[in-house]
Amino acid sequence: MENEKERLHVVMFPWLAMGHIIPFFHLSKCLAQRGHRVTFISTPRNIERVVNKVPSDLAPLLHILSFPLPKVENLPNDAESSMDIPYQKAQFLKIAFDLLEIPLTNFLESSSNPKPDWIVYDYASHWLPQIAGKLGVSRAFFSLFTAATMSFYGPPWALLNDERSIPEDYTVIPKWIPLETKVVYRLHEIKKNFEAPADESGTSDGVRFGASIDGSDVILFRNCVEFEPEWFSLVSELYQKPVISIGVLPPSVVENEKFDSNDTTWLGIKNWLDKQNQDSVVYVALGTEATLNQEELNELALGLEKCGLPFIWVLRDQPIHNQEDSRIQLPDGYEDRVKNRGVIYKEWVPQTKILSHSSVGGFLTHCGWNSVIEALCFGRVLIMFPVLNDQGLNTRLLQEKGVGVEIPRNEKDGFFTSDSVAEAVKFGVVSEEGELLRANARQMSGLFGDRKRNEELIDDCVGYLMENRISISK
Ligand SMILES: O=c1ccn([C@@H]2O[C@H](COP(=O)(O)OP(=O)(O)O[C@H]3O[C@H](CO)[C@@H](O)[C@H](O)[C@H]3O)[C@@H](O)[C@H]2O)c(=O)[nH]1
């Protein structure tokens, strides 16, 4: 870009979770590809995990800044993301994250060459809008949640006042939603969110969301407006400020023989997938935060065994709740029994590459928003098994849109059986009755995976950021 004034300087500051760092980094690359400067900030271990591969052509514009994560009591030394701790300990990570206020302020104060025009931030940094505002940096809150979820969470006043205080409050449609919908939590889902008490960090998630939305100049949504038009209009009304969809940031799965040949995990998976029939394999993964107890793990495992279909299961190596030293185990003899038909990985796998493979017929997912986007970009039907966070709300929305089947569970305690797992998987992936769901999901790849449309949305967003930065309006 010849004229420096035409160039933006955008600071990106995601919450410490893989499901947030990955899309923030993706958006950073999109901005740098358009000739803008980006400073991407995270902590050393997260940077090593996700962002160490800045493409060489973008390196002059995409600057990575590492802030060491302050040590806090009750947080293991090497824990830097929600993936490193049980979800019940999330508030300790938030205490450490809140201490990044000081280095971030110092950076914003001293960064003059060039001065940042915008900071794009996440829900957890409730203290950030005020600081950025004082320093003359424009503020964009980046929502990695659907418009339906954010509407359900509510307008800033409801969030800041913590309008809902007990789990039951979240199982009914809130008063600010005028739509006829089933998008509410089941009791067992929302109870999980209450297992990480906010008083430990001093700030509830409601207040974090409320302050982040309230203090922003614009809200960017990673979503597909055509998929949830009614919710996108509603959320725009609720916020009473500019709301922009940047599209879904569809993953690009470029086959790169040189790079792929070093990725032994992918080579093993690809080799196995290549031998399976088209649309036959169930890919099973529950993201980076959801965990199961031993009983739930057993039922899921037996359900996959009973469904009779080939599967790839990415299983997080997790401690038994409150027993850090003992890990949950697959049922005795399980791996031998499913050998050849089912493969189990206990490490990081290239999920988008797996989902793009033509042998994959369905995705048994916790319905984290990244996973849903990735699945629908490739038109994969969803077998839905929400655990915590926004996942239950996503599941209801996806069910209303007819792109997946939910594994039935007891509303109160979340109890489910291996038979219900096997039935839901077969219904979604192979049954005649499930064909409509599969057809709907396939159709979604035209929307979610539409690269041209998604690129245009980012161009529009950049246009908005250029025209509305405080630094030129003053
Ligand atoms: O072995 C793995 C495991 C994960 N991933 C990727 O990691 C991301 C996981 O994101 P997501 O599916 O959204 O799950 P979580 O990590 O659990 O996401 C958190 O963040 C999401 C976005 O806000 C929320 O929707 C979820 O509820 C919340 O748990 C996806 O891009 C996956 O492709 C891999 O590539 N390989």
XYZ file of C-alpha atoms and ligand atoms in Angstrom:
510
model
C 0.000 0.000 0.000
C 1.648 3.203 -1.153
C -0.050 5.804 0.971
C 0.589 5.078 4.678
C -2.616 6.948 5.578
C -4.586 4.313 3.699
C -3.132 1.645 5.940
C -4.784 0.641 9.215
C -2.953 -0.519 12.303
C -5.174 -3.052 14.093
C -4.332 -4.655 17.441
C -5.872 -8.106 18.051
C -6.353 -9.317 21.604
C -8.182 -12.673 21.983
C -9.241 -14.482 25.154
C -6.920 -17.371 26.137
C -8.783 -20.216 24.404
C -7.893 -22.115 21.238
C -11.415 -21.606 19.870
C -10.812 -17.850 20.126
C -7.117 -17.521 19.264
C -7.571 -19.478 16.002
C -10.295 -17.206 14.503
C -8.609 -14.003 15.792
C -5.435 -15.101 14.042
C -7.385 -15.988 10.906
C -8.891 -12.474 10.820
C -5.410 -11.011 11.426
C -4.115 -12.766 8.313
C -7.102 -11.488 6.294
C -6.306 -7.899 7.339
C -2.593 -8.257 6.569
C -3.439 -9.795 3.176
C -5.269 -6.540 2.436
C -2.154 -4.500 3.209
C -2.961 -3.437 6.786
C -0.675 -3.639 9.786
C -1.691 -6.022 12.557
C -0.259 -6.520 16.033
C -1.478 -9.871 17.344
C -1.089 -10.246 21.102
C -1.162 -13.444 23.140
C 0.982 -15.392 25.590
C 4.122 -17.396 24.694
C 2.656 -20.905 24.734
C -0.437 -19.916 22.764
C 1.705 -18.156 20.207
C 3.840 -21.245 19.838
C 0.742 -23.395 19.359
C -1.211 -21.381 16.875
C 0.485 -18.389 15.431
C 4.076 -19.368 14.866
C 3.396 -19.999 11.198
C 3.001 -16.494 9.825
C 3.216 -16.855 6.029
C 6.440 -15.181 4.871
C 4.640 -12.737 2.550
C 2.588 -11.440 5.490
C 5.438 -11.266 8.025
C 6.303 -7.576 7.364
C 2.720 -6.561 8.263
C 1.707 -9.144 10.845
C 3.576 -8.532 14.060
C 3.265 -11.052 16.902
C 3.607 -9.702 20.410
C 4.042 -12.027 23.359
C 2.991 -11.066 26.917
C 4.090 -13.554 29.593
C 1.052 -14.690 31.571
C 1.326 -13.518 35.207
C 1.467 -16.334 37.771
C -1.606 -16.712 39.943
C -2.508 -19.065 42.734
C -4.386 -22.253 41.756
C -3.355 -22.013 38.116
C -0.782 -24.623 37.023
C 2.496 -23.070 35.901
C 2.265 -23.996 32.250
C -1.480 -23.298 31.871
C -2.041 -20.518 29.370
C -5.287 -21.499 27.715
C -8.629 -23.003 28.675
C -7.414 -26.220 27.016
C -4.799 -26.638 29.772
C -7.216 -26.663 32.719
C -10.528 -28.274 33.673
C -13.393 -25.880 32.875
C -14.160 -25.612 36.598
C -10.882 -23.665 36.924
C -11.600 -21.178 34.138
C -11.935 -18.291 36.599
C -8.284 -18.655 37.678
C -7.228 -18.223 34.076
C -9.392 -15.101 33.992
C -7.583 -13.706 37.044
C -4.277 -14.110 35.189
C -5.780 -12.702 31.982
C -7.057 -9.608 33.817
C -3.459 -8.912 34.924
C -2.547 -8.425 31.263
C -4.291 -5.057 31.549
C -0.954 -3.469 32.568
C 1.249 -4.652 29.677
C -1.589 -4.014 27.218
C -2.046 -0.436 28.479
C 1.712 0.163 28.284
C 1.753 -1.121 24.736
C -1.184 1.030 23.618
C 0.350 4.105 25.276
C 3.783 3.655 23.771
C 2.903 2.324 20.331
C 3.300 5.337 18.078
C 4.954 3.989 15.015
C 2.276 3.829 13.779
C -0.332 4.422 16.503
C -3.059 1.739 16.567
C -6.315 2.781 14.898
C -8.417 -0.093 16.218
C -8.254 -2.765 18.851
C -10.290 -5.910 18.165
C -10.996 -7.688 21.450
C -12.862 -10.573 23.035
C -15.528 -10.941 25.714
C -13.242 -11.555 28.697
C -11.343 -8.223 28.703
C -14.131 -6.149 30.248
C -11.578 -3.489 31.321
C -10.208 -2.906 27.833
C -12.757 -0.584 26.159
C -12.261 2.133 28.749
C -8.475 2.115 28.406
C -8.544 2.071 24.613
C -11.144 4.839 24.559
C -8.990 7.090 26.763
C -6.020 6.544 24.464
C -7.987 7.393 21.330
C -8.007 3.845 19.927
C -11.292 2.709 18.330
C -12.828 -0.454 19.773
C -14.323 -3.443 17.964
C -15.786 -6.273 20.003
C -15.398 -9.500 18.010
C -18.170 -12.009 18.743
C -17.175 -15.628 18.194
C -20.739 -16.630 18.991
C -23.853 -16.775 16.843
C -26.280 -13.853 16.777
C -28.799 -16.256 18.358
C -26.477 -16.911 21.310
C -25.666 -13.250 21.770
C -29.371 -12.325 21.603
C -30.087 -14.930 24.255
C -27.283 -13.566 26.435
C -28.990 -10.203 26.053
C -28.417 -6.464 25.719
C -25.623 -4.874 27.802
C -27.991 -3.652 30.553
C -29.242 -7.196 31.196
C -25.705 -8.588 31.221
C -24.258 -5.856 33.410
C -27.035 -6.311 35.968
C -26.631 -10.108 35.937
C -30.422 -10.242 35.366
C -30.453 -14.043 35.615
C -28.996 -15.525 38.749
C -29.940 -19.226 38.913
C -29.560 -21.963 36.266
C -33.346 -22.274 35.826
C -33.483 -18.648 34.576
C -31.571 -19.779 31.491
C -34.016 -22.531 30.522
C -36.728 -20.087 29.400
C -36.901 -17.495 26.633
C -35.798 -14.127 28.058
C -38.169 -11.154 27.877
C -36.093 -9.312 25.252
C -36.593 -12.097 22.676
C -39.860 -11.631 20.742
C -39.250 -14.661 18.470
C -40.921 -18.054 18.687
C -37.966 -20.280 19.302
C -36.566 -23.226 21.220
C -33.171 -21.551 21.636
C -32.771 -21.912 25.419
C -30.482 -24.007 27.622
C -31.305 -27.409 29.053
C -30.771 -27.458 32.790
C -27.795 -29.863 32.703
C -25.985 -27.662 30.147
C -26.309 -24.380 32.014
C -25.465 -26.024 35.349
C -22.006 -26.764 33.931
C -21.492 -23.035 33.361
C -22.242 -22.449 37.032
C -19.463 -24.843 38.083
C -16.813 -22.140 37.566
C -17.962 -19.554 40.119
C -17.402 -15.953 39.026
C -16.614 -14.682 42.504
C -13.151 -16.232 42.177
C -12.130 -13.702 39.539
C -14.429 -11.021 40.924
C -16.220 -10.528 37.610
C -18.968 -12.703 36.186
C -19.008 -13.665 32.514
C -22.240 -11.667 32.203
C -20.441 -8.499 33.295
C -17.484 -9.319 31.033
C -19.784 -9.640 28.015
C -21.888 -6.620 29.017
C -18.927 -4.259 29.467
C -17.243 -5.503 26.282
C -20.355 -4.870 24.187
C -21.285 -1.639 25.942
C -17.817 -0.109 25.561
C -17.382 -0.947 21.878
C -17.723 1.326 18.848
C -18.781 -1.575 16.640
C -19.513 -5.276 17.054
C -18.098 -7.729 14.537
C -19.824 -11.087 14.207
C -18.255 -14.235 12.882
C -21.480 -15.628 11.517
C -23.589 -16.323 8.463
C -26.423 -13.787 8.302
C -28.373 -15.830 5.732
C -28.382 -18.749 8.191
C -29.806 -16.737 11.109
C -31.329 -13.542 9.607
C -33.994 -13.176 12.306
C -31.367 -13.320 15.055
C -29.003 -10.947 13.322
C -31.739 -8.278 13.045
C -32.674 -8.835 16.665
C -29.123 -8.549 17.991
C -28.629 -5.315 16.022
C -31.744 -3.898 17.696
C -30.682 -5.073 21.143
C -27.251 -3.476 20.921
C -28.339 -0.135 19.423
C -24.941 0.309 17.784
C -23.279 -0.763 14.522
C -23.186 -4.545 14.109
C -21.276 -6.035 11.180
C -21.023 -9.626 9.991
C -17.538 -10.475 8.761
C -18.744 -13.856 7.447
C -17.608 -17.169 8.856
C -13.878 -17.040 7.956
C -14.119 -20.345 6.067
C -11.068 -22.544 6.665
C -8.831 -23.034 3.680
C -7.621 -26.555 3.256
C -4.852 -26.204 0.762
C -3.079 -29.442 -0.011
C 0.585 -28.688 0.412
C 2.640 -31.779 -0.219
C 5.809 -30.407 1.333
C 4.066 -29.303 4.512
C 1.763 -32.326 4.683
C 4.649 -34.761 4.326
C 6.006 -33.509 7.682
C 2.668 -33.909 9.403
C 2.744 -37.555 10.388
C -0.560 -37.356 12.279
C -2.357 -36.140 9.164
C -0.608 -38.657 6.930
C -1.789 -41.505 9.181
C -5.360 -40.185 9.271
C -5.464 -39.509 5.532
C -4.139 -42.949 4.767
C -6.912 -44.492 6.859
C -9.636 -42.204 5.477
C -8.561 -42.932 1.895
C -9.422 -46.596 2.492
C -12.977 -45.903 3.726
C -16.111 -45.530 1.603
C -17.386 -42.097 0.675
C -19.604 -40.441 3.333
C -19.222 -43.423 5.674
C -17.005 -42.189 8.528
C -18.191 -40.491 11.718
C -15.720 -37.874 12.940
C -16.033 -37.444 16.723
C -14.521 -34.474 18.564
C -15.646 -32.275 21.434
C -13.370 -29.247 21.036
C -10.824 -27.971 23.525
C -12.856 -27.231 26.669
C -15.627 -29.806 27.097
C -14.833 -32.800 29.276
C -16.823 -35.926 30.129
C -16.993 -37.916 33.317
C -16.087 -41.603 33.286
C -19.684 -42.783 32.953
C -20.375 -40.427 30.034
C -17.176 -41.487 28.308
C -18.175 -45.158 28.617
C -21.632 -44.546 27.098
C -20.200 -42.519 24.236
C -17.561 -45.180 23.555
C -20.090 -48.034 23.623
C -22.491 -46.032 21.450
C -19.808 -45.621 18.797
C -19.087 -49.333 19.007
C -22.793 -50.186 18.629
C -23.462 -47.867 15.689
C -21.360 -50.155 13.499
C -19.925 -47.302 11.398
C -16.256 -46.457 10.950
C -15.136 -43.567 13.147
C -12.249 -41.269 14.060
C -12.451 -40.067 17.638
C -10.314 -37.258 19.012
C -10.279 -37.827 22.727
C -8.797 -35.241 25.077
C -6.542 -36.758 27.655
C -8.349 -35.461 30.725
C -8.133 -35.969 34.478
C -11.079 -37.328 36.410
C -12.943 -34.365 37.893
C -11.181 -33.214 41.093
C -8.582 -35.994 40.810
C -5.796 -34.350 38.861
C -3.585 -37.443 38.979
C -5.970 -40.037 37.512
C -7.054 -39.930 33.895
C -10.368 -41.161 32.525
C -10.077 -44.465 30.687
C -11.770 -46.156 27.766
C -13.702 -49.347 28.731
C -11.546 -52.480 29.098
C -10.566 -54.053 25.778
C -12.357 -51.290 23.854
C -9.540 -50.332 21.519
C -9.007 -53.963 20.495
C -12.709 -54.494 19.861
C -13.077 -51.492 17.570
C -9.663 -51.925 15.946
C -9.613 -51.210 12.191
C -13.141 -49.768 12.310
C -12.503 -47.054 14.869
C -9.339 -44.996 15.320
C -8.706 -42.939 18.417
C -6.345 -39.959 18.657
C -5.290 -38.409 21.955
C -3.376 -35.538 20.395
C -4.066 -32.402 18.344
C -5.366 -33.352 14.884
C -5.922 -31.199 11.780
C -9.706 -31.053 12.179
C -10.516 -29.005 9.081
C -8.531 -31.374 6.870
C -10.408 -34.333 8.323
C -13.778 -32.666 7.781
C -12.849 -31.869 4.189
C -12.154 -35.540 3.371
C -14.849 -37.136 1.226
C -15.002 -40.276 3.414
C -16.440 -38.256 6.310
C -20.215 -38.692 6.419
C -21.064 -36.918 9.688
C -19.607 -35.087 12.662
C -20.442 -35.997 16.249
C -19.712 -32.624 17.819
C -20.145 -30.606 21.001
C -21.324 -27.761 18.720
C -18.565 -25.283 19.540
C -19.088 -22.532 16.969
C -15.731 -23.112 15.212
C -16.485 -26.796 14.761
C -19.982 -26.079 13.456
C -18.653 -23.577 10.915
C -15.955 -25.990 9.780
C -18.482 -28.841 9.401
C -21.024 -26.753 7.479
C -18.351 -25.326 5.169
C -17.884 -28.915 4.013
C -21.598 -29.783 4.182
C -21.285 -32.406 6.947
C -24.380 -33.397 8.889
C -24.105 -32.854 12.666
C -24.768 -35.362 15.435
C -25.094 -32.920 18.293
C -23.798 -33.488 21.791
C -23.527 -30.129 23.576
C -21.671 -29.978 26.889
C -21.176 -26.418 28.171
C -20.773 -22.722 27.255
C -22.872 -21.681 24.244
C -23.035 -25.241 22.879
C -26.614 -25.994 23.994
C -27.889 -22.784 22.370
C -26.038 -23.607 19.143
C -27.584 -27.072 19.172
C -31.152 -25.692 19.467
C -30.479 -23.233 16.622
C -28.973 -25.927 14.387
C -31.906 -28.205 15.136
C -34.357 -25.452 14.169
C -32.450 -25.050 10.913
C -32.578 -28.810 10.246
C -28.885 -29.571 9.785
C -28.352 -32.062 12.596
C -29.777 -34.516 15.082
C -29.275 -34.229 18.825
C -28.319 -37.169 21.040
C -31.250 -37.341 23.494
C -30.323 -36.668 27.131
C -32.170 -36.253 30.398
C -32.886 -32.523 30.682
C -31.966 -32.288 34.344
C -28.846 -34.414 34.788
C -27.750 -34.954 31.184
C -27.966 -38.758 31.479
C -27.784 -40.585 28.142
C -27.251 -44.140 26.990
C -24.998 -45.816 24.468
C -28.140 -46.878 22.563
C -29.230 -43.268 22.133
C -25.748 -42.421 20.810
C -25.848 -45.305 18.312
C -29.391 -44.437 17.160
C -28.633 -40.734 16.649
C -25.421 -41.495 14.742
C -27.127 -43.981 12.422
C -30.085 -41.621 11.938
C -27.808 -38.742 10.940
C -25.250 -40.571 8.825
C -26.983 -43.488 7.091
C -30.761 -43.708 7.682
C -33.243 -42.918 4.930
C -35.155 -40.620 7.303
C -31.950 -38.668 7.928
C -31.506 -37.832 4.230
C -33.289 -34.480 4.603
C -30.838 -33.415 7.335
C -27.897 -34.509 5.195
C -29.268 -32.640 2.177
C -29.746 -29.476 4.265
C -26.204 -29.748 5.643
C -24.792 -30.268 2.130
C -26.621 -27.171 0.982
C -24.968 -25.165 3.761
C -21.565 -25.576 2.130
C -22.847 -23.185 -0.572
C -23.457 -20.553 2.114
C -20.796 -21.134 4.747
C -18.144 -22.172 2.229
C -18.843 -19.387 -0.296
C -15.349 -17.879 -0.454
C -16.226 -14.939 -2.683
C -19.084 -13.796 -0.437
C -16.978 -14.261 2.711
C -14.098 -12.252 1.209
C -16.509 -9.458 0.257
C -17.769 -9.276 3.830
C -14.221 -8.790 5.091
C -13.645 -6.102 2.455
C -16.791 -4.320 3.668
C -15.630 -4.606 7.258
C -12.218 -3.150 6.380
C -14.000 -0.300 4.571
C -15.961 0.389 7.758
C -12.833 0.309 9.928
C -11.090 2.718 7.541
C -13.950 5.215 7.554
C -14.781 5.080 11.238
C -11.497 5.094 13.122
C -11.282 7.759 15.821
C -7.809 8.722 14.635
C -9.162 10.259 11.403
C -12.512 11.492 12.665
C -10.812 13.854 15.133
O -7.346 -31.634 17.824
C -7.892 -30.561 17.541
C -8.814 -29.918 18.396
C -9.378 -28.735 17.987
N -9.033 -28.186 16.782
C -9.618 -26.884 16.377
O -9.888 -26.111 17.546
C -11.073 -25.354 17.374
C -12.046 -25.696 18.485
O -13.071 -24.755 18.514
P -14.591 -25.107 18.874
O -15.084 -26.183 18.026
O -15.375 -23.839 18.811
O -14.548 -25.699 20.335
P -13.935 -25.114 21.716
O -12.490 -25.069 21.644
O -14.513 -25.930 22.772
O -14.526 -23.622 21.698
C -14.848 -22.666 22.673
O -15.069 -21.464 21.917
C -16.140 -21.521 20.969
C -16.185 -20.192 20.230
O -16.518 -19.141 21.071
C -17.446 -21.845 21.664
O -18.494 -21.969 20.713
C -17.294 -23.150 22.461
O -18.484 -23.454 23.157
C -16.139 -22.995 23.446
O -15.978 -24.178 24.221
C -11.617 -25.700 15.996
O -11.179 -24.723 15.085
C -10.956 -27.027 15.672
O -10.780 -27.252 14.284
C -8.147 -28.811 15.944
O -7.860 -28.320 14.849
N -7.610 -29.976 16.351
